[in-house]
Amino acid sequence: MSALLQGLMPHLMVAPILLPMLVAAVMLLVGEGKRAAKLVLGMSSTLLGLAISVALFAWVDAHGAVAYLPGNWPAPFGITLAVDRLSAGMLVLTWLLGASALSFASARWHRAGVHFHPLFQLQLMGLSGAFLTADVFNLFVFFEILLAASYGLLLHGSGKPRVRAGVHYVAVNLAASSLFLIGVAMIYGVTGTLNMAELSARLSGVGVANRQLIDAGAAILAVAFLAKAAAWPLNFWLVPAYASATPPVAAMFAVLTKVGIYALVRLWTLMFAGGPLAGFGADGLFVFGVVSSVLAALGMMASQRLAVQAAGGVMVSAGTLLAALGLGEEAVLGSAVFYLVSSTLASSAFFLLVDVVERWRAGATVVDEAPFLSATLEAQEVNLDDEEEPLVALPFPASTALMGMAFIACTLLISGLPPLSTFIGKVGMLSAALGAGGASAPVSARAWLFTGVLLGCGLLTLIALTRTGIRTFWSEMHRQPPRVRAPEGLPLVALLTACGVLALAAGPTMELASATARSLYDRRGYIKAVLGAEVRPPPTAREAGP
Amino acid sequence: MEVVLAVAIGILAGSGVWLLLRPRTFQLVIGLSLLSYAVNLFIFSIGGLAIDKEPILADGVPPDLAHYTDPVPQALVLTAIVISFAMTALLLVITLASRGMTGTDHVDGTEV
């Protein structure tokens, strides 16, 4: 296995981008209808991508950061891809969410509109590219790819609420993309490079006269990322969009805000974790993070709709991560990476669970707001379906127990209570924040504020979710047990089990997260890998050589 | 030349932001288009303005930076133009769908 990996590296690094792109192209050739074929194709691609991501993570963990030159141009001139622990970890997370969301969608939601499967693959492609690229402008391109796919996926299923939220979502993201471009252009104008590693190295050479331009460029760029990460006050698009998206799509979108966080972590550590501009913008990130998580937790309290609360959970997690990054401590960032993974898994599982619960509450007659998924259409589709697969759900054994347990697990995870993994992440962040500067050093006001916000948000989300849980599960009698099909139950269980495994194996996984943060702050490994990536001799030179 | 370009970018960006804050979807589309024009000009100008200079190596021109203009912003702006064009088309489709479904061209889908 490792010999095979040895042979495939570093070319395997482009696989998470190329694989979904090719599969999406093939799906378009397959043509409309034929959902079963597309589902098989998409599922195989997604599982293969998951395996590749895990292999990449194992490789990077053993060998350190690796770079790849797709155009065979030396590093600062061509586009470079680079994978380190953070990128590989985000890839594993993305493809895991992709596999579970696709499995969930296969039960019914992929029938709600056209082109679900190609768009889903393109979404995975954009996400993988954003995590792999080491070039700021290329990051913009992959952002646009993933956003374009997400516009399509958000509108999947159509219907008034989705289109209405879609207009806002697209408009806000297009405006944020403009800011992204302005920031990139300003940074390029001062430093003359778009390569992230070279940018980090060149910052020390920036003169005092240009310092303000760099600051302004970095701040404008950060605003673009903060808008994607749903930081207050740029977060009003998130709740309507995520709450109205079809559930598997929303489950996939749980990782979309984390792309903004990833970009901030990547660029902030490369540019400002050391060197002449060390610590720039940390205050801003901290303040925005604190305010957005508090407001998101209050929003969860104010809402009675489960989907809105799930979207609120995404925002609380993003705000917490921003505040943790803003503390500017390596140890806090390590636990924050752990928290990022577990809270994303939890949010994704919660979006899937919301669909099951809402369908159960609506009773036997499912009233979806998707015009193309009406009862009559589903009935028609039985006749058109080659396999004549029954569209009436089979009762999943112990489905009531599954739904209740999953809700409890999601509540614990989103509010960060023991014994599941987000609790461990939160404890890690808090102990690192409070213990920063040694055991005898006084605790800074910021660390106290961070502690208060983390615990307060946990309490608010717990109250909000418990209240909804009581209303949903206990105050209603005489209901049929929910009908959960196996492709819907499995991903839900898998995602929550992943959180359980993270908690059980907290020692090694936390160690991995700390190693991730260490290499992010150290930066040398990443910079050396990117700038030292070797150009391969062209085939003609190889033939002429000895 | 710098002043003219700066004023042009400022007017485009200002008009774009103004229209972006208006309630009608058509104004939104035009506003985002104007904003993207401003951004494209801004990217183009970031490499420095030069007249009659080659962007790529040409015969008979000494190969140093004084005789060439920066080609990277031109490549960037090309990419940005294509992407913003595609996104504007997509936005138009969504606003048309919104107009058809809600019966109004207000960005919120309801007349307040």
XYZ file of C-alpha atoms in Angstrom:
658
model
C 0.000 0.000 0.000
C 2.719 2.456 0.972
C 4.763 1.396 -2.089
C 1.763 2.164 -4.292
C 1.376 5.523 -2.560
C 5.086 6.196 -3.002
C 4.704 5.648 -6.747
C 1.620 7.835 -7.029
C 2.912 10.809 -5.049
C 3.009 13.692 -5.723
C 0.656 13.183 -8.683
C -2.040 11.878 -6.374
C -2.430 15.454 -5.103
C -4.347 16.582 -8.179
C -6.677 13.582 -8.003
C -9.184 15.227 -5.602
C -9.596 18.004 -8.210
C -9.468 16.008 -11.426
C -11.558 13.047 -10.312
C -14.795 14.952 -9.571
C -14.289 17.164 -12.625
C -14.028 14.170 -14.953
C -16.914 12.387 -13.277
C -19.078 15.522 -13.600
C -18.200 15.723 -17.305
C -19.081 12.067 -17.828
C -22.380 12.599 -15.993
C -23.287 15.411 -18.365
C -22.614 13.060 -21.276
C -24.818 10.386 -19.710
C -27.711 12.785 -20.197
C -30.869 13.659 -18.311
C -32.596 10.950 -16.317
C -30.626 7.759 -15.649
C -30.304 8.787 -12.028
C -29.308 5.313 -10.897
C -26.252 5.310 -13.172
C -25.285 8.794 -12.057
C -25.759 7.857 -8.443
C -23.459 4.851 -8.795
C -20.916 6.976 -10.630
C -21.103 9.788 -8.083
C -20.963 7.478 -5.099
C -17.932 5.604 -6.461
C -16.191 8.878 -7.228
C -16.953 10.228 -3.760
C -15.780 7.087 -1.967
C -12.630 6.971 -4.113
C -12.021 10.639 -3.324
C -12.426 9.876 0.376
C -9.864 7.071 0.099
C -7.452 9.374 -1.772
C -7.856 12.074 0.873
C -7.138 9.604 3.666
C -4.067 8.375 1.768
C -2.898 11.972 1.287
C -3.373 12.673 4.966
C -1.381 9.583 5.945
C 1.386 10.576 3.529
C 1.565 14.164 4.742
C 1.540 13.086 8.360
C 4.537 10.861 7.721
C 6.498 13.010 5.248
C 5.508 16.617 5.919
C 4.100 19.144 3.452
C 4.347 18.303 -0.257
C 3.944 20.598 -3.252
C 3.013 19.808 -6.838
C 3.570 21.859 -9.979
C 0.668 21.145 -12.356
C 2.157 23.191 -15.198
C 5.768 22.237 -14.407
C 6.718 25.885 -13.969
C 9.015 26.615 -11.023
C 7.203 27.674 -7.873
C 6.606 31.434 -7.852
C 5.838 31.585 -11.590
C 3.327 28.826 -12.168
C 0.395 27.706 -10.078
C 1.445 25.462 -7.226
C -0.643 22.990 -5.316
C 0.448 22.126 -1.820
C -0.868 19.762 0.785
C -0.039 19.845 4.468
C -1.846 18.449 7.488
C -4.489 21.172 7.510
C -5.273 20.834 3.791
C -5.333 17.047 3.937
C -7.501 17.082 7.051
C -9.985 19.448 5.400
C -10.003 17.188 2.334
C -10.861 14.135 4.436
C -13.621 16.117 6.168
C -15.025 17.388 2.855
C -15.138 14.019 1.165
C -16.583 12.348 4.251
C -19.393 14.915 4.309
C -19.754 14.461 0.550
C -20.175 10.698 0.840
C -22.736 10.965 3.617
C -24.704 13.782 1.974
C -24.800 11.901 -1.327
C -25.977 8.747 0.399
C -28.713 10.741 2.136
C -29.705 12.420 -1.116
C -29.984 9.060 -2.861
C -33.021 8.170 -0.744
C -35.162 10.843 -2.371
C -33.737 14.349 -2.637
C -31.633 13.788 -5.747
C -34.900 13.375 -7.629
C -36.062 16.884 -6.730
C -34.471 18.557 -9.730
C -32.053 18.187 -12.600
C -28.267 17.982 -12.595
C -27.917 17.265 -8.890
C -25.097 14.773 -9.347
C -22.789 16.770 -11.668
C -23.234 19.881 -9.510
C -22.407 17.861 -6.422
C -19.183 16.620 -7.991
C -18.255 20.147 -9.076
C -18.876 21.311 -5.536
C -16.433 18.700 -4.267
C -13.962 19.750 -6.945
C -14.106 23.401 -5.946
C -13.730 22.566 -2.264
C -10.753 20.268 -2.881
C -9.095 22.854 -5.090
C -9.552 25.596 -2.498
C -7.909 23.407 0.132
C -5.046 22.324 -2.123
C -3.985 25.484 -3.901
C -0.957 27.473 -2.780
C -1.710 30.455 -4.995
C -3.945 33.313 -3.875
C -5.503 33.960 -7.269
C -6.005 30.269 -7.873
C -7.781 30.233 -4.523
C -10.155 32.854 -5.960
C -10.805 30.670 -8.997
C -11.592 27.624 -6.873
C -13.791 29.759 -4.621
C -15.777 30.752 -7.686
C -16.039 27.121 -8.812
C -17.340 25.982 -5.465
C -19.681 28.973 -5.240
C -21.028 28.441 -8.749
C -21.756 24.828 -7.867
C -23.287 25.893 -4.565
C -25.621 28.358 -6.338
C -26.888 25.462 -8.427
C -27.190 23.138 -5.450
C -28.934 25.755 -3.324
C -31.598 26.112 -6.009
C -31.918 22.331 -6.341
C -35.524 21.454 -5.747
C -36.581 24.989 -6.724
C -39.507 26.653 -4.975
C -40.074 30.161 -3.719
C -38.011 30.147 -0.484
C -34.977 28.686 -2.226
C -35.036 31.155 -5.101
C -35.576 34.046 -2.714
C -32.659 32.976 -0.499
C -30.660 32.249 -3.655
C -30.872 35.865 -4.862
C -29.433 37.088 -1.558
C -26.820 34.353 -1.384
C -25.544 34.969 -4.909
C -25.550 38.751 -4.555
C -23.646 38.734 -1.259
C -21.111 36.245 -2.552
C -20.560 38.168 -5.786
C -19.946 41.347 -3.824
C -17.557 39.448 -1.533
C -15.748 38.088 -4.596
C -15.179 41.666 -5.761
C -13.563 42.419 -2.414
C -11.489 39.255 -2.745
C -10.150 40.486 -6.101
C -9.390 43.970 -4.779
C -7.478 42.495 -1.833
C -5.511 40.103 -4.044
C -4.684 42.882 -6.486
C -3.436 45.188 -3.719
C -1.248 42.484 -2.212
C 0.119 41.635 -5.643
C 0.769 45.293 -6.357
C 2.946 45.641 -3.257
C 4.681 42.278 -3.038
C 4.693 41.269 -6.703
C 3.701 37.700 -5.981
C 0.572 35.587 -5.734
C 2.242 32.500 -4.350
C 1.279 32.136 -0.694
C 4.659 30.805 0.412
C 6.600 33.480 -1.439
C 4.204 36.106 -0.144
C 5.063 35.030 3.388
C 8.778 35.305 2.654
C 8.486 38.660 0.881
C 6.563 40.461 3.595
C 9.760 41.219 5.501
C 11.018 43.157 2.490
C 8.005 45.450 2.340
C 9.035 49.020 3.069
C 7.369 51.238 5.645
C 5.792 53.299 2.858
C 3.934 50.266 1.551
C 3.014 48.836 4.940
C -0.397 50.481 4.911
C -1.170 49.124 1.461
C -0.392 45.599 2.650
C -2.535 46.153 5.735
C -5.405 47.459 3.643
C -5.087 44.648 1.096
C -4.982 41.969 3.786
C -7.947 43.529 5.582
C -10.052 43.704 2.400
C -9.149 40.101 1.617
C -10.100 39.123 5.156
C -13.506 40.813 4.755
C -14.133 38.604 1.722
C -13.251 35.493 3.735
C -15.264 36.681 6.727
C -18.307 37.038 4.476
C -17.902 33.413 3.362
C -17.303 32.339 6.961
C -20.549 34.103 7.974
C -19.023 36.478 10.494
C -21.237 39.254 11.806
C -22.281 41.629 10.186
C -21.880 39.758 6.918
C -23.889 36.722 7.985
C -27.511 37.565 7.261
C -27.526 35.537 4.066
C -26.640 32.297 5.823
C -29.736 31.311 7.758
C -32.302 31.694 4.958
C -29.983 30.007 2.478
C -29.019 27.037 4.630
C -32.478 26.591 6.112
C -34.150 26.552 2.704
C -31.576 24.404 0.902
C -32.474 20.761 0.481
C -31.136 18.867 3.532
C -28.275 16.939 1.883
C -27.132 20.160 0.243
C -27.253 21.988 3.570
C -25.241 19.135 5.086
C -22.612 19.726 2.408
C -22.802 23.498 2.954
C -21.742 22.947 6.580
C -18.190 22.766 5.260
C -18.605 25.828 3.022
C -18.288 28.352 5.846
C -15.233 26.416 6.977
C -13.571 27.228 3.647
C -13.589 30.865 4.711
C -12.111 29.859 8.073
C -9.530 27.685 6.322
C -8.459 30.537 4.036
C -8.162 32.887 7.011
C -6.127 30.369 9.009
C -3.882 29.592 6.066
C -3.170 33.182 5.027
C -3.101 34.662 8.512
C -0.552 32.127 9.774
C 1.549 32.494 6.622
C 1.497 36.276 6.630
C 1.078 37.362 10.229
C 2.031 34.538 12.593
C 5.574 35.860 12.666
C 7.796 38.299 10.849
C 7.506 42.071 10.688
C 3.716 42.255 10.648
C 3.140 39.665 13.373
C -0.289 39.706 14.954
C -1.930 42.019 12.399
C -5.696 41.794 12.457
C -5.880 39.377 15.384
C -7.961 41.863 17.394
C -10.415 42.226 14.544
C -10.797 38.485 14.089
C -11.331 38.048 17.825
C -13.995 40.747 18.061
C -15.886 39.570 14.967
C -15.657 35.978 16.171
C -17.000 36.795 19.634
C -19.844 38.963 18.346
C -20.899 36.484 15.668
C -20.977 33.497 17.967
C -22.970 35.347 20.624
C -25.472 36.681 18.080
C -25.777 33.275 16.430
C -26.476 31.620 19.793
C -29.137 34.279 20.544
C -30.583 33.627 17.085
C -30.866 29.942 17.906
C -32.732 30.872 21.092
C -35.105 33.076 19.132
C -36.050 30.433 16.608
C -38.410 27.503 16.827
C -37.513 25.984 13.475
C -34.996 23.169 13.580
C -33.426 24.073 10.240
C -32.823 27.640 11.429
C -31.248 26.317 14.613
C -28.997 24.031 12.587
C -27.858 27.031 10.532
C -27.315 28.911 13.786
C -25.116 26.061 14.975
C -22.932 26.487 11.888
C -22.542 30.181 12.701
C -21.731 29.579 16.369
C -19.014 27.158 15.353
C -17.583 29.569 12.756
C -17.596 32.440 15.274
C -15.872 30.338 17.922
C -13.174 29.381 15.436
C -12.624 33.000 14.410
C -12.272 34.066 18.031
C -9.842 31.200 18.663
C -7.751 32.252 15.671
C -7.871 35.826 16.917
C -6.288 34.814 20.214
C -3.140 34.194 18.195
C -1.909 31.271 20.302
C -0.545 28.146 18.717
C -2.005 25.860 21.416
C -5.484 27.416 21.028
C -5.329 26.933 17.269
C -4.477 23.244 17.756
C -7.635 22.610 19.752
C -9.571 24.854 17.381
C -8.635 22.578 14.470
C -9.982 19.631 16.474
C -13.155 21.619 17.227
C -13.488 22.596 13.547
C -13.566 18.963 12.431
C -15.995 17.788 15.113
C -18.356 20.753 14.905
C -18.544 20.487 11.115
C -19.409 16.791 11.350
C -22.041 17.614 13.977
C -23.626 20.440 11.952
C -23.764 18.248 8.895
C -25.405 15.412 10.823
C -27.880 17.875 12.323
C -29.012 19.112 8.893
C -29.661 15.517 7.855
C -31.499 14.806 11.101
C -33.681 17.891 10.659
C -35.020 16.440 7.416
C -35.936 13.150 9.102
C -37.596 14.935 12.017
C -39.488 17.424 9.861
C -40.812 14.681 7.622
C -41.916 12.738 10.659
C -43.680 15.779 12.117
C -45.410 16.524 8.848
C -46.942 13.054 9.027
C -47.594 10.613 6.252
C -48.392 13.289 3.688
C -45.084 14.927 3.043
C -45.530 18.559 2.111
C -42.276 19.613 0.565
C -41.796 23.052 -0.800
C -40.024 21.553 -3.774
C -42.469 21.770 -6.677
C -40.735 19.019 -8.599
C -40.908 16.572 -5.708
C -44.670 16.490 -5.323
C -46.433 13.279 -4.407
C -47.840 12.894 -7.903
C -44.434 13.257 -9.476
C -42.971 10.618 -7.237
C -45.814 8.335 -8.193
C -45.185 9.032 -11.870
C -41.587 8.263 -11.389
C -42.393 4.764 -10.193
C -43.857 4.068 -13.578
C -40.914 5.585 -15.381
C -38.304 3.916 -13.223
C -36.678 0.935 -14.886
C -36.154 -0.922 -11.619
C -39.656 -0.029 -10.390
C -38.094 0.614 -7.007
C -40.798 1.271 -4.407
C -40.829 4.916 -3.457
C -42.726 4.279 -0.242
C -40.119 4.171 2.478
C -39.479 0.907 4.245
C -39.679 1.212 7.996
C -36.183 1.280 9.393
C -36.012 -0.831 12.559
C -35.704 1.164 15.743
C -36.020 4.351 13.720
C -37.582 6.211 16.619
C -34.670 5.317 18.862
C -32.237 6.321 16.140
C -33.885 9.690 15.663
C -34.022 10.441 19.389
C -30.468 9.337 20.061
C -29.203 11.271 17.051
C -30.967 14.383 18.315
C -29.407 14.008 21.751
C -25.983 13.475 20.188
C -26.385 16.531 17.955
C -27.510 18.664 20.908
C -24.502 17.585 22.964
C -22.159 18.157 20.039
C -23.449 21.555 19.012
C -23.541 22.894 22.564
C -20.179 21.280 23.345
C -21.136 19.123 26.305
C -19.361 15.934 27.378
C -18.813 13.163 26.433
C -18.552 13.874 22.690
C -15.776 15.426 20.679
C -16.693 19.139 20.534
C -16.482 19.185 24.333
C -12.875 18.007 24.146
C -12.113 20.655 21.532
C -13.670 23.354 23.710
C -11.821 22.208 26.828
C -8.595 22.207 24.844
C -9.206 25.740 23.564
C -10.139 27.020 27.023
C -7.222 25.450 28.861
C -4.817 26.701 26.189
C -6.303 30.218 26.346
C -6.308 30.365 30.135
C -2.894 28.741 30.497
C -1.188 30.884 27.872
C 2.082 32.352 29.108
C 2.642 29.721 31.801
C 0.744 28.601 34.868
C 1.761 31.563 37.011
C 1.131 34.252 34.408
C -2.021 36.339 34.898
C -4.920 35.422 32.631
C -5.570 38.128 30.054
C -8.929 39.866 29.811
C -9.302 38.443 26.328
C -8.918 34.894 27.566
C -11.616 35.536 30.193
C -13.904 36.984 27.554
C -13.229 33.995 25.307
C -14.054 31.636 28.184
C -17.258 33.475 28.983
C -18.382 33.533 25.360
C -17.606 29.869 24.755
C -19.451 28.717 27.871
C -22.301 31.214 27.419
C -22.872 30.188 23.803
C -22.814 26.552 24.866
C -25.515 27.244 27.460
C -27.690 29.234 25.036
C -27.511 26.571 22.309
C -28.229 23.867 24.879
C -31.347 25.688 26.094
C -32.506 26.377 22.553
C -32.056 22.807 21.354
C -33.493 21.240 24.509
C -36.593 23.388 24.211
C -37.083 22.421 20.581
C -36.386 18.794 21.443
C -39.068 18.750 24.124
C -41.564 20.389 21.801
C -40.716 18.019 18.996
C -40.378 14.686 20.711
C -42.222 14.762 24.027
C -45.209 17.009 23.535
C -46.584 15.021 20.622
C -48.409 11.755 21.188
C -49.872 9.237 18.782
C -47.387 9.519 16.025
C -46.279 6.784 13.724
C -42.606 5.927 14.099
C -40.521 7.862 11.580
C -39.680 6.194 8.319
C -35.964 6.317 7.777
C -34.506 4.476 4.832
C -31.136 2.822 5.194
C -29.315 5.304 2.899
C -30.625 8.074 5.170
C -29.926 6.396 8.488
C -26.426 5.205 7.638
C -24.784 8.593 6.943
C -26.408 10.042 10.048
C -24.995 7.240 12.166
C -21.643 7.436 10.369
C -21.208 11.165 10.996
C -22.138 10.887 14.657
C -19.940 7.813 15.057
C -17.064 9.811 13.597
C -17.586 12.363 16.387
C -17.668 9.531 18.909
C -14.458 8.068 17.519
C -12.814 11.503 17.675
C -13.770 11.668 21.355
C -12.642 8.115 22.137
C -9.348 8.532 20.320
C -8.974 12.075 21.596
C -5.310 11.523 22.528
C -3.919 10.718 19.089
C -6.362 12.961 17.181
C -5.670 15.938 19.445
C -1.973 15.285 18.958
C -2.535 15.416 15.182
C -4.437 18.691 15.565
C -1.638 20.172 17.687
C 0.933 19.056 15.120
C -1.186 20.796 12.472
C -1.150 24.031 14.452
C 2.592 23.709 15.121
C 3.401 23.390 11.431
C 1.013 26.274 10.651
C 2.870 28.542 13.050
C 6.273 27.216 12.070
C 5.554 27.851 8.350
C 9.037 26.751 7.250
C 7.915 23.284 6.168
C 5.160 24.687 3.955
C 7.333 27.429 2.457
C 10.185 25.027 1.818
C 7.877 22.487 0.203
C 6.264 25.073 -2.101
C 9.339 27.037 -3.114
C 11.517 23.946 -3.264
C 9.164 21.941 -5.491
C 11.312 20.451 -8.210
C 10.597 21.052 -11.882
C 10.604 17.830 -13.850
C 12.784 17.779 -16.944
C 10.735 17.848 -20.163
C 10.482 14.501 -22.019
C 12.820 15.679 -24.777
C 15.563 16.516 -22.274
C 15.065 13.164 -20.571
C 15.509 11.319 -23.865
C 18.601 13.309 -24.725
C 20.095 12.768 -21.273
C 22.071 9.722 -20.209
C -3.599 59.078 -17.037
C -3.518 57.762 -13.495
C -6.017 60.388 -12.368
C -8.424 59.597 -15.199
C -8.279 55.885 -14.427
C -8.628 56.446 -10.688
C -11.667 58.677 -11.215
C -13.193 56.140 -13.602
C -12.712 53.312 -11.126
C -14.134 55.468 -8.349
C -17.234 56.405 -10.331
C -17.844 52.817 -11.434
C -17.364 51.422 -7.935
C -19.479 54.155 -6.353
C -22.323 53.676 -8.826
C -22.039 49.919 -8.400
C -22.306 50.082 -4.631
C -25.206 52.544 -4.863
C -27.125 50.251 -7.210
C -26.246 47.221 -5.077
C -28.063 48.878 -2.184
C -31.211 49.454 -4.244
C -34.188 47.111 -3.833
C -34.794 45.988 -7.447
C -33.138 42.916 -8.913
C -32.323 44.741 -12.166
C -30.464 47.389 -10.184
C -28.689 44.593 -8.351
C -27.518 42.993 -11.599
C -26.329 46.293 -13.059
C -24.718 47.255 -9.757
C -22.729 44.043 -9.561
C -21.703 44.440 -13.215
C -20.446 47.976 -12.615
C -18.652 46.824 -9.494
C -16.934 44.067 -11.439
C -15.888 46.577 -14.142
C -14.349 48.742 -11.439
C -12.558 45.744 -9.960
C -11.287 44.662 -13.388
C -9.888 48.118 -14.093
C -8.351 48.153 -10.623
C -6.602 44.819 -11.181
C -5.442 45.996 -14.590
C -3.954 49.161 -13.144
C -2.204 47.441 -10.251
C 0.779 46.459 -12.391
C 1.427 50.114 -13.186
C 0.257 51.997 -16.242
C 2.550 51.998 -19.256
C 2.153 53.100 -22.862
C 3.517 51.131 -25.789
C 5.249 48.455 -23.788
C 5.232 44.770 -24.666
C 3.584 42.376 -22.207
C 5.482 39.326 -23.512
C 9.020 38.945 -24.798
C 9.471 40.495 -28.255
C 12.411 40.553 -30.643
C 14.607 43.620 -30.487
C 13.458 44.730 -27.040
C 16.015 44.458 -24.228
C 14.772 41.747 -21.827
C 14.460 43.793 -18.643
C 11.493 45.036 -16.632
C 11.952 48.654 -17.739
C 10.905 47.723 -21.264
C 7.968 45.504 -20.507
C 4.650 45.915 -18.807
C 3.593 43.455 -16.088
C 1.730 40.615 -17.823
C 0.337 39.026 -14.645
C -2.434 41.585 -13.968
C -3.546 41.203 -17.577
C -3.830 37.456 -17.121
C -5.663 37.980 -13.833
C -8.080 40.470 -15.307
C -8.898 38.116 -18.160
C -9.810 35.399 -15.671
C -11.797 37.840 -13.556
C -13.736 39.117 -16.584
C -14.716 35.621 -17.659
C -15.787 34.637 -14.154
C -17.787 37.795 -13.510
C -19.464 37.444 -16.910
C -20.511 33.882 -16.132
C -21.705 34.827 -12.650
C -23.752 37.742 -14.005
C -25.466 35.377 -16.443
C -26.234 33.022 -13.569
C -27.545 35.854 -11.432
C -29.820 36.952 -14.275
C -31.317 33.464 -14.465
C -31.958 33.426 -10.728
C -33.497 36.906 -10.719
C -35.737 35.914 -13.627
C -36.805 32.803 -11.733
C -37.465 34.952 -8.688
C -39.511 37.388 -10.762
C -41.527 34.512 -12.203
C -42.186 32.813 -8.884
C -42.835 35.781 -6.639
C -44.405 38.119 -9.171
C -42.215 41.017 -8.097
C -38.743 42.228 -8.939
C -37.983 43.185 -5.341
C -34.844 41.451 -4.064
C -36.751 40.145 -1.046
C -39.454 38.636 -3.205
C -42.152 40.757 -1.521
C -43.122 44.391 -1.817
C -42.634 45.909 1.594
